[in-house]
Amino acid sequence: MSIDDQTFDPPTSNGVTPQAPGRVRLRTDPLPGVIGSPAATESAAESHFHLAPDVVFDSENVGIFYGSKQALIDVTMRIRRGQVTALIGPSGCGKTTFLRSLNRMNDSIPGFRIEGSINYHGHDIYGSNVDTVEVRRRIGMVFQKPNPFPKSIFDNIAWAPRNLGMRQGLHERVEKALRGAALWDEVKDRLKDSALGLSGGQQQRLCIARAIAIEPDVLLLDEPASALDPIATGAIEDLIHTLKGRFTIVIVTHNMQQAARVADRTAFFSLETRGEKPIGTLIEFDETEKIFGSPRDPRTRDYVTGRFG
Amino acid sequence: MRLLPSRRDPSLDFDPTQPLVATGNLRRRNAVSRVIQGLAVAAAIGAVAVLVIVVWAVVSHGAEAISWEFITTGAPNGVGPDLVGTGIIVGIATLIATPIGVLIALFLTEYAGRRTTRPVQIMLDVLNGMPSIIIAVFIYILIVARTHKESGLAGAIALSIIMVPLIARGTQEVLNLVPKPQREAADALGVARWRSVLTIILPAAMAGIITSTLLSIARAAGETAPLLLISSLFTDTTFQLNPLEALPNVPVRIFQLSEEANPEGFTKAWGLSLILIAIILTLGLGSRALLNRSKRKMTR
Amino acid sequence: MSATPPAGSASLKLARSNRQSDSRKRADRVGDITLRLICTAAALLAAVVLILIAKEVFEGAQPAFSKYGFSFLTSHEWAPPLEKFGGEGLIFGTLITSAMALLIGAPVAISIAVFLALLAPVGVRNVISPLVEMLAAVPSVILGFWGVLILGPVLANNVEPFLHDNFGFIPLFGAPQTTGSSIFNAGLILTIMVIPIIASVSRDLFMAVPRELQDGAAALGSTRWEVIRGVVLPSTFSGLIAACLLGLGRALGEAIAVSQVIGGATESHISLFKTGGTLASIIALQFPSAVSALHTASLYYCAALLLVIGVTANLLASWVGYRFSNAGAVAR
């Protein structure tokens, strides 16, 4: 499949594909401290902004090791607020590793070591005074395989807000999160039922609802639709469009078309032989249209045209 | 789609650009988490401490009793007959229990259908959890009361009832580990079931069988209740070897010495305890080493 | 397989192998049947033994049961010389010592399991786990001996007076004994026995909780304890119950160590510091020197009660454990 065969929906001004009728963009709450609110425009072309949106993540020469084995090398990129940034590439080249290091979920893996720096709003995530719980409160994550808790649907969503001290308004918060995840209508009559009784696609949307219920700053999505059937996948992608702007989203996917559909900017990771062994690294990072339409690196071109991958 | 007004909960407000230190109620929650983790560590340390205290007491009090004379002569200075008696009783028990345990395990893995597996497993679990005093009473009624005689053999039978569930369970776990390809290869070659069991399956599971046998010996060696009722009328001044009579044995001796108010007896009891714990420890470590070696072989 | 033989000898070989296979087939069938028979016989033997145990114990208790009926459970006078036997004190002692062992032991054991499975680095776990299991390997007679000689005096001289002086308003903490043999001592020894059992089973349960579930909770900005409390404990709940029931079975049935430290009384009191007796310990203490047939029958009655309670605890543990693993399978 070549680039020319791909049908592209030109991004509309609010990033929503025209074929999704009845989809309503949720009102974006501009968060304090933001210059150039992304609610103004969300076009992937940044020249429309007066100022480029804030940098949320600034990674500088990041290298990641598991013991003596190096999984990732030389990743330097900036992820901007309110956008959807996709990480694509063949399996095993460090996309998920990099994603998980954005909210310190790699800490529990034995032998994990990071070089370089990842700054979140200017603060080093791996700094010495950093509280990892606080990191994860601000930077949420949805995993590849849906992992609902063995509790009721309501309790799944309400659990983290309760921990954070919220006592009142739980019902409203749960409803808002479920609506935000496009799941409310399907479950509103059975909130007390076990979450394990939902279908795969519903469970994944539940996990998304669970993540947005505490209103994090960033949402990290690790191949959120890879375990789901195509219809459920479509629902997830629609969801990402509606969440964009309200959250900064970083999504790992090995489905290129998905990246093309949802992402403002796309980062292509691949293996590069450094010394003896191939190590994962960032090959190219640009606006999605450029990556898919006119990639600079030949390896990127090979991947997005399906010549390997 | 009508949206409810967004009602921000003050406790959920935060400024993402602030440093990544605990905000809101996180400091308190972190403290709670740390306290609980501390309690868990304390519990683990406490358990190890109790073990150390008990073993240390046995070692420090028992070491002074140990001597060549202690091990090789009978009462009043030595406990040799008790050691030999335990050896005989546990030996007979092992000879009875191991085949039966392995056969039951084979039954579960080779012959039990879906309807028979669960009841047999439950039976084994019940047998495993049966208080040894009840097994003691049972054998007493069954054999001792009828023959009007205590005997080491009856004691061995009681111990074997305790050992069988352990051996069966351990063997069953190992039998289940035998890779399916090995079993299916035998079937495909037209080899009879009994041949493949004897020549392929059992040898592959041998390490596990030995391990669970060793562990059950360690358990049986320390069992007092059965022998207290079934093999406690003996003299232990001389070595006794006839299992048809009551045989002196280690756990009953420790029990008797602990009930008398005789300090010299206490020293002997400590010495016996030390020997018993040493044997159990060796069996435990040995079986663990064997298990590790066989695991490495199987995963290669 | 061997190379094809020259044509002439092929039929000869085939004939020979056919003959061999006939007798071989017969041997195989006999062997298969024999193996199946002895395996089934072994399993049947286990069943027979179980049934026999129940039968003999209940039959042995018959004389006492026909004399006392169920009033044995509520009468607490136990005087062998007077031919009077009542088991209430022993039942009470059994319940109190086991309850103490479980109330103290279960939380401690589960904390240990949390540490080993969820908090400790692998190296630490590989050292401490075997040590905890080693605690279970100490024979009860040695623990009882240690309890009498070492723990007893410490309790009598330090712990019991302290508890009585400061908390004496609670009837549990009555006047201490001088010997150190008491229900309290027995309860502590049982606690030590029960902890490794509950800890090992719980540890295995915790280690089986999927990583993704814990990651999911952690990714919502939860502390370590919140992850444990919110995800690990709830998903292992019925397994933990089964583990505690296993520990309970152990505590109920322990005869030797308890008999060494509980003081050999036949009445149990609310004060932990008094001497007492349990169903199991009375059998161990009085059986070898029973004075009369009724005495022996009464002890069999105690054994029968113990059998019922012990088997019930075990069956409950199996049933709860089975339901748990089933539910887990469904959830997956």
GROMACS .gro file of N, CA and C in nm, chain A residues 9 76 109 137 153 200 205 233 271 274 295:
model
   33
    9ASP      N    1  -0.860   1.180   0.550
    9ASP     CA    2  -0.957   1.285   0.579
    9ASP      C    3  -0.880   1.409   0.618
   76THR      N    4   1.517   1.221   2.164
   76THR     CA    5   1.500   1.363   2.196
   76THR      C    6   1.376   1.411   2.125
  109ILE      N    7   1.029  -0.252   3.709
  109ILE     CA    8   1.094  -0.356   3.631
  109ILE      C    9   1.238  -0.367   3.677
  137ARG      N   10  -0.043   1.062   3.927
  137ARG     CA   11  -0.172   1.128   3.942
  137ARG      C   12  -0.190   1.229   3.830
  153ILE      N   13  -1.886  -0.145   3.827
  153ILE     CA   14  -1.850  -0.040   3.732
  153ILE      C   15  -1.832   0.092   3.806
  200GLY      N   16  -1.502  -0.663   2.584
  200GLY     CA   17  -1.365  -0.612   2.579
  200GLY      C   18  -1.359  -0.463   2.549
  205ARG      N   19  -1.305   0.105   2.742
  205ARG     CA   20  -1.359   0.239   2.762
  205ARG      C   21  -1.378   0.268   2.910
  233THR      N   22  -1.248  -0.074   1.817
  233THR     CA   23  -1.135   0.013   1.786
  233THR      C   24  -1.183   0.149   1.737
  271LEU      N   25   1.456   0.016   1.508
  271LEU     CA   26   1.583  -0.034   1.556
  271LEU      C   27   1.696   0.018   1.470
  274ARG      N   28   2.368   0.006   1.667
  274ARG     CA   29   2.476   0.087   1.720
  274ARG      C   30   2.578  -0.008   1.778
  295PRO      N   31   0.783   1.182   0.433
  295PRO     CA   32   0.881   1.158   0.538
  295PRO      C   33   1.022   1.189   0.489
   0.00000   0.00000   0.00000
